[in-house]
XYZ file of C-alpha atoms in Angstrom:
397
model
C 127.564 136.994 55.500
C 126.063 135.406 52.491
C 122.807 135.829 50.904
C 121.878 132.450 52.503
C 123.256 132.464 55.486
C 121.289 135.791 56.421
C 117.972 133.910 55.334
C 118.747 131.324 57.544
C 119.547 133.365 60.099
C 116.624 135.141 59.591
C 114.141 132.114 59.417
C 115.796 130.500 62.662
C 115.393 134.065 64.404
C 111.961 133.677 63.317
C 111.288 130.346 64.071
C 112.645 131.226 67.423
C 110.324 133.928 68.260
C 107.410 132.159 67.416
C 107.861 129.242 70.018
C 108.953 131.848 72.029
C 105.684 133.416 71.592
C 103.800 129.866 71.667
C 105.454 129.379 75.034
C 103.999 132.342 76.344
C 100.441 131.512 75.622
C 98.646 130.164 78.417
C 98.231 126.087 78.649
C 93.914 126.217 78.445
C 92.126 123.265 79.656
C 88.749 123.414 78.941
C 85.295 121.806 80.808
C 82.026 122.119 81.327
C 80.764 122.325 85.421
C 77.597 122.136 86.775
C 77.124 126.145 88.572
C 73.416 126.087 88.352
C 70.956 122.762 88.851
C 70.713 119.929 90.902
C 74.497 119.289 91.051
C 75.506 123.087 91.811
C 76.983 122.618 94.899
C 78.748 119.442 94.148
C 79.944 121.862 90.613
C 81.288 124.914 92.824
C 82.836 122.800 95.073
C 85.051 121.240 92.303
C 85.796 124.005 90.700
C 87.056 126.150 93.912
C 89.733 122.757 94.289
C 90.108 123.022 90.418
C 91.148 126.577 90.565
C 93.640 126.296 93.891
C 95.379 123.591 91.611
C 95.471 125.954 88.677
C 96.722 129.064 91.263
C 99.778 126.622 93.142
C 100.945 125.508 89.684
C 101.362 128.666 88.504
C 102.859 129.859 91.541
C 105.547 127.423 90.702
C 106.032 128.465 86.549
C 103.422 126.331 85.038
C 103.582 123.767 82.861
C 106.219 123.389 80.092
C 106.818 127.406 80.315
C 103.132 128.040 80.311
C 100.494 129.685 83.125
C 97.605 127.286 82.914
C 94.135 129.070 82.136
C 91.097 127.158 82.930
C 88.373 127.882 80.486
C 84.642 126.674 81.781
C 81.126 127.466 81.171
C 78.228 126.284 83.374
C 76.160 122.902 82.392
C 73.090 123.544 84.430
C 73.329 120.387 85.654
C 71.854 119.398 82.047
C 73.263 116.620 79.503
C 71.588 118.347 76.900
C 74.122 121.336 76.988
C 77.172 119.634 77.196
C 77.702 119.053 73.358
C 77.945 122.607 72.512
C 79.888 123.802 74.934
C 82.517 121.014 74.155
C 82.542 122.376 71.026
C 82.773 125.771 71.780
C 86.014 124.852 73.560
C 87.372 122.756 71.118
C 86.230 125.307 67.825
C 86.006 128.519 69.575
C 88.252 128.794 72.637
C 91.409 126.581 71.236
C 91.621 124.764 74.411
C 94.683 122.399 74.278
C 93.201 120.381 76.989
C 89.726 118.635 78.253
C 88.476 117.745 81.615
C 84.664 116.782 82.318
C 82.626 118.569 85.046
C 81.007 116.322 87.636
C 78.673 113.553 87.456
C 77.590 110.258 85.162
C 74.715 112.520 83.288
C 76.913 115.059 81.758
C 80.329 113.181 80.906
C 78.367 110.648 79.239
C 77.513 113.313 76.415
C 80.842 114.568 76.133
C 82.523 111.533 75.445
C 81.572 111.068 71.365
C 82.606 114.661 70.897
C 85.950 113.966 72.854
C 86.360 110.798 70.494
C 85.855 112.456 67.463
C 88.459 115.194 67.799
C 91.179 112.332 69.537
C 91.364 114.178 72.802
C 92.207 112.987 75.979
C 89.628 113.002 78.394
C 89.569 112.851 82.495
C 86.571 112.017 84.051
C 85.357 113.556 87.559
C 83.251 111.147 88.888
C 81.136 109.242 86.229
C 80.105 105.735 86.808
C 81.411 103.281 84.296
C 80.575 105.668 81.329
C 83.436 104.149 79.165
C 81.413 100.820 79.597
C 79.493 102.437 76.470
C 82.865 103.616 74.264
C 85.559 101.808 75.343
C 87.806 104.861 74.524
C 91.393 104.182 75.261
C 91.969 107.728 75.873
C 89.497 108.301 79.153
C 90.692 108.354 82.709
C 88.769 107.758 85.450
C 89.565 109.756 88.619
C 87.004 108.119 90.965
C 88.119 105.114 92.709
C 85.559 102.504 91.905
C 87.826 99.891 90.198
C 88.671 98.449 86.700
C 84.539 97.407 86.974
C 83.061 100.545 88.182
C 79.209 98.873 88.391
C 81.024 95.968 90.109
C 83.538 98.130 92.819
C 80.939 101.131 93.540
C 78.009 98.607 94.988
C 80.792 96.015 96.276
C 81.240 97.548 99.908
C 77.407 97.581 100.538
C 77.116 93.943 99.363
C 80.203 92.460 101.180
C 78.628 94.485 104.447
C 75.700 92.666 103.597
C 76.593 89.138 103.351
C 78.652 89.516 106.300
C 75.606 89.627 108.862
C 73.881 86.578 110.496
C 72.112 84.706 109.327
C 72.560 86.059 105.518
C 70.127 88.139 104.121
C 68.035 86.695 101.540
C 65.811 89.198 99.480
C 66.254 92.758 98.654
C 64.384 95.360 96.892
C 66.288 97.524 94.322
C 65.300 101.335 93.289
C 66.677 104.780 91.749
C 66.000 107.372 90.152
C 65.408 106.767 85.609
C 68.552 108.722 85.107
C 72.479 107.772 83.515
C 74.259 107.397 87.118
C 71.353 104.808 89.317
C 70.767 103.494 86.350
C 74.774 102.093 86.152
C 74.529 101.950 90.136
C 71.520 99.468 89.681
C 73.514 97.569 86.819
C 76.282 96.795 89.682
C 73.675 95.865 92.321
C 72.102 93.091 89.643
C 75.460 91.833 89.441
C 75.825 91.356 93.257
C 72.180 89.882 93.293
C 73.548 86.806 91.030
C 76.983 87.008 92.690
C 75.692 86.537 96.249
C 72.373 84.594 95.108
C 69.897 86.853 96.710
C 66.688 87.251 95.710
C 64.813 90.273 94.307
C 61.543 91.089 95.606
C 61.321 94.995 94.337
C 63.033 96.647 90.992
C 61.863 99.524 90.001
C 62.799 103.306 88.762
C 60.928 106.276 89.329
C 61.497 109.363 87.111
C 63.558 112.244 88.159
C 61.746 114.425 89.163
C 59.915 112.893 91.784
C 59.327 114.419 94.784
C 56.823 112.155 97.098
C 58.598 109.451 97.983
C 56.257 108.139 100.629
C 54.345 105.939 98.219
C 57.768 103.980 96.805
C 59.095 103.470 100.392
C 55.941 101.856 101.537
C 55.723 99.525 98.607
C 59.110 98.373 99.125
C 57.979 97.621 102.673
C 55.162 95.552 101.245
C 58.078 93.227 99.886
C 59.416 92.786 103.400
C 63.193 92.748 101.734
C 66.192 91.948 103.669
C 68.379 94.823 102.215
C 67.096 97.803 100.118
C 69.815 99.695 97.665
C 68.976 102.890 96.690
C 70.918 104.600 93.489
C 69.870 108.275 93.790
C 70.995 112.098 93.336
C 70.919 114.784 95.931
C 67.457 115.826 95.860
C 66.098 112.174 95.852
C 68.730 110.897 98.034
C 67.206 113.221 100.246
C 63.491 112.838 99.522
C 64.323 108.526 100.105
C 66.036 109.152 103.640
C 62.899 111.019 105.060
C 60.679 108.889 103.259
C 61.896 106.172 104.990
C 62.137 107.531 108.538
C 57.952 108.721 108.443
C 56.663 105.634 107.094
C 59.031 103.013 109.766
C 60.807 100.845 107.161
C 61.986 97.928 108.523
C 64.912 96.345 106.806
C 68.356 94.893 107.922
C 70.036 97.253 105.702
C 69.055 100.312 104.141
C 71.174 102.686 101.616
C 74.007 101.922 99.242
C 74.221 104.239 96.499
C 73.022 107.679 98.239
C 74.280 110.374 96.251
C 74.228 113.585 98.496
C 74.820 112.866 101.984
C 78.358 113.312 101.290
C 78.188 116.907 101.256
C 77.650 119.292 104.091
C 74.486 120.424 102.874
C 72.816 117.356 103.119
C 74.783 115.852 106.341
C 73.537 119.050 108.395
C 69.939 118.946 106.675
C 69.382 115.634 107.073
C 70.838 115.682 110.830
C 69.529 112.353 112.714
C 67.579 111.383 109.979
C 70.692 109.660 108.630
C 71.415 107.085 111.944
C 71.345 103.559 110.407
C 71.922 104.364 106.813
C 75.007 102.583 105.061
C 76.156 104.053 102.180
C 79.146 105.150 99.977
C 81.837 107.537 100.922
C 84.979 109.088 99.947
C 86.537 109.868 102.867
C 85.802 110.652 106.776
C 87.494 112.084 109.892
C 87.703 108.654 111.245
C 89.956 107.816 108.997
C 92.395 110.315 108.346
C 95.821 108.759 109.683
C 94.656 106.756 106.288
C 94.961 110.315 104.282
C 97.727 112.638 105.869
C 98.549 114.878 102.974
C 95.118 115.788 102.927
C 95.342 118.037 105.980
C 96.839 120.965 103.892
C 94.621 120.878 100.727
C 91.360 120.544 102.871
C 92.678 123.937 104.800
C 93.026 126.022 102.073
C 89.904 124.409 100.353
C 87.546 124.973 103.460
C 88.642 128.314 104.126
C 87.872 129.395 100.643
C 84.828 127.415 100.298
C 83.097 129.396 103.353
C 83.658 132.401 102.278
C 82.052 131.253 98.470
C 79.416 129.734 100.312
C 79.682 126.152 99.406
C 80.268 122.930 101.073
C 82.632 123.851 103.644
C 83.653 120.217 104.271
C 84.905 119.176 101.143
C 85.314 115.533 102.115
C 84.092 113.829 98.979
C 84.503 115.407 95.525
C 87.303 118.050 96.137
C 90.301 116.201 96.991
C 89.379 113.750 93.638
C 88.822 117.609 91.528
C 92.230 118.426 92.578
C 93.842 115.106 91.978
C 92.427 114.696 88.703
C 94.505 118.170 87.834
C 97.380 116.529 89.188
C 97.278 113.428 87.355
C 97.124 115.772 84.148
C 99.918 117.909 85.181
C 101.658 114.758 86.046
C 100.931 113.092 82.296
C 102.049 116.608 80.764
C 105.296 116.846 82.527
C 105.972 112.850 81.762
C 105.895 112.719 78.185
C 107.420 116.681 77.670
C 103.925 118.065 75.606
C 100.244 117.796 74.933
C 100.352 114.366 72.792
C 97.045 112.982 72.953
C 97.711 109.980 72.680
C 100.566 108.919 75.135
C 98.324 108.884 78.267
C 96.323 106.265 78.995
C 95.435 102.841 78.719
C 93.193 99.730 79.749
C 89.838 101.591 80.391
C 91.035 104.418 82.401
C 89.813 102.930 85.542
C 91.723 102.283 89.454
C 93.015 99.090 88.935
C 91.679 98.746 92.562
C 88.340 99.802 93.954
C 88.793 102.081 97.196
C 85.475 103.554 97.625
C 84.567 103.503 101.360
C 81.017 101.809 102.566
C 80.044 103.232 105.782
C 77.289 103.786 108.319
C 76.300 106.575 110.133
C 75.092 106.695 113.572
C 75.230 108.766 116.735
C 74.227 111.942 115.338
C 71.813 114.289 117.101
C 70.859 117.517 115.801
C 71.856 119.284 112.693
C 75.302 121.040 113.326
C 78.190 120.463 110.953
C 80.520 120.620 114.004
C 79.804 116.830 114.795
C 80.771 115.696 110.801
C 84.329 117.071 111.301
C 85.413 115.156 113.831
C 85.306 110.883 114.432
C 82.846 109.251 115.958
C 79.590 109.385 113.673
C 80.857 107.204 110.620
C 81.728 103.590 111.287
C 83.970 102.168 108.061
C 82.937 99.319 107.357
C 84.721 98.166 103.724
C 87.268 98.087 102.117
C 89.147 95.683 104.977
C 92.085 97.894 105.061
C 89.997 101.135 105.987
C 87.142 99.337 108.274
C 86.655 100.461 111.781
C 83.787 98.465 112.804
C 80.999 96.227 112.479
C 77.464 96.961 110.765
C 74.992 97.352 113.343
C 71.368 95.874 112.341
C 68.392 95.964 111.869
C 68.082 99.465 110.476
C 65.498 100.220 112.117
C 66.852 99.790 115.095
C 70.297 102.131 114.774
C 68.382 105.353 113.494
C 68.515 107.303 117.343
């Protein structure tokens, strides 16, 4: 063999082993999750559906030869953290991929880290935060539409105009935070869409926690419709609010984050008869969402034993689908391109967000939430299965 042909051998030996040894290193994808905060059980819950992703593709191999590691740190449920620990992942852990943790308030402080490094970037549940960047690498795994603003607060408004006679005021109100602030942005945009009039508008800062005074000064407006764009803690502190001081309105809810989760469907019990609000899924549809059957077994029965929302109606299904469309992306274009991904805005191309109303519950079991019964659909047409029933005040026994 000549002198060459043994370097050549040699350096294609070489070159061998060291994709050989590249293809053994684990695929990392890399986030940031709310543990700890506000959002904690909304966090835990996606990452237990993140996880059973990561454990049934490598049951199967992995992707492109690899295991897939997730690599994660806790946000606290605080914006101001996010930065560093995207760049921890980025400059510290290698992570090949990103994903963003839950919630409006901390993907919106990723996103000019993600930008700067070129990365792709899948959202879990933030309200038209590409509004702001108009990055053509960000996917959107929440089904709110190619206007987010417009397709979240679109059910509620479409409800709305449907009664008779038409509603003609409404009073507007969330918490001075990223997410009811873009909520509120929507609602405006109904307001001139549907030419309703505004009679309330007004934010109250986040940390609130008497919400006695804001209900009864909405009730001083006498409005037709009141939308609410809150998180958990507020959603809650609104709902009670609203049964002790007797507001009278046709139509009360809207943008309610919270009572989508077991914690605050069983806390809330009764309290929640009459509201209309956003959901993801429920029981009363699920012909609608057959394949879901197996994931929400092997979700649930993990999520009871880690103590977390045992239902796992809303933001699990979207955690694990937002791993799939990944894996899916990977697989399609054969490597980790950043760049061959995405386009448009990263948005549905259709809004599918269910509006419904609750009614009919008594008492504060979570037995009555798993089956159909309690939540009428009322938009988009192709889900609804029923009619609004108003006043509010009127449909909260």
């Amino acid at each position: 063999m000549s002198k060459f042909a043994r370097w050549f051998s040699g350096a294609f030996l070489a070159i061998a082993l060291a994709f050989s040894a590249y293809a053994q290193q684990p695929l990392k994808i890399g986030f940031g999750m709310s543990l700890t905060g506000p959002l904690a059980g909304n966090g835990k819950a996606a990452l237990i559906s993140m996880q059973i992703w990561a454990e049934d593709v490598n049951a199967k191999g992995g992707i492109l030869g690899r295991k897939v590691e997730l690599v994660y740190y806790d946000d606290q449920t605080n914006p101001s953290t996010v930065p560093s620990i995207y760049n921890k992942l980025l400059d510290v852990d290698k992570v090949d991929l990103l994903v963003s943790g839950y919630g409006t308030n901390v993907i919106a402080p990723a996103m000019p880290i993600v930008m700067q490094r070129n990365m792709a970037f899948m959202g879990l549940f933030g309200l038209n935060v590409n509004s702001k960047f108009n990055y053509d690498r960000y996917f959107q795994i929440m089904p709110a539409g190619p206007e987010p603003a417009i397709g979240w607060t679109q059910g509620f408004f479409d409800t709305a105009m449907s009664l008779t006679p038409k509603p003609q005021t409404i009073a507007l109100v969330g918490a001075d935070a990223e997410y009811p602030a873009l909520a509120l942005e929507g609602a405006r945009a109904q307001v001139k869409r549907t030419g309703l009039k505004v009679v309330y508008d007004k934010t109250y800062p986040p940390n609130a926690v008497d919400f006695s005074p804001i209900v009864r000064a909405i009730q001083a407006t006498n409005p037709d419709l009141v939308f609410v764009a809150s998180y958990p803690p507020d959603s809650a502190g609104m709902v009670r609010a609203a049964n002790e001081v007797g507001l009278k309105t046709r139509m009360f809810g809207g943008g309610l984050v919270g009572p989508q989760f077991a914690a605050l469907k069983t806390q809330l019990g009764p309290l929640l008869n009459g509201v209309v609000n956003y959901e993801a899924y429920a029981p009363d549809v699920a012909g609608k969402f057959p394949f879901l059957e197996q994931f929400l077994t092997k979700y649930q029965g993990r999520a009871v034993k880690e103590g977390v929302d045992p239902l796992g109606f809303y933001l699990p299904p979207y955690a694990y689908a937002m791993m799939q469309v990944l894996e899916q992306a990977i697989k399609a274009t054969g490597g980790l391109d950043q760049a061959k991904r995405f386009a448009k805005n990263g948005e549905w191309a259709v809004p599918r967000m269910l509006t419904v109303q609750y009614h009919g519950i008594a008492g504060n079991d979570l037995e009555q939430w798993m089956k159909p019964g309690h939540v009428t659909v009322l938009a988009p047409a192709s889900y609804k299965t029923g009619a609004v029933m108003a006043p509010y005040q009127d449909n909260k026994k």
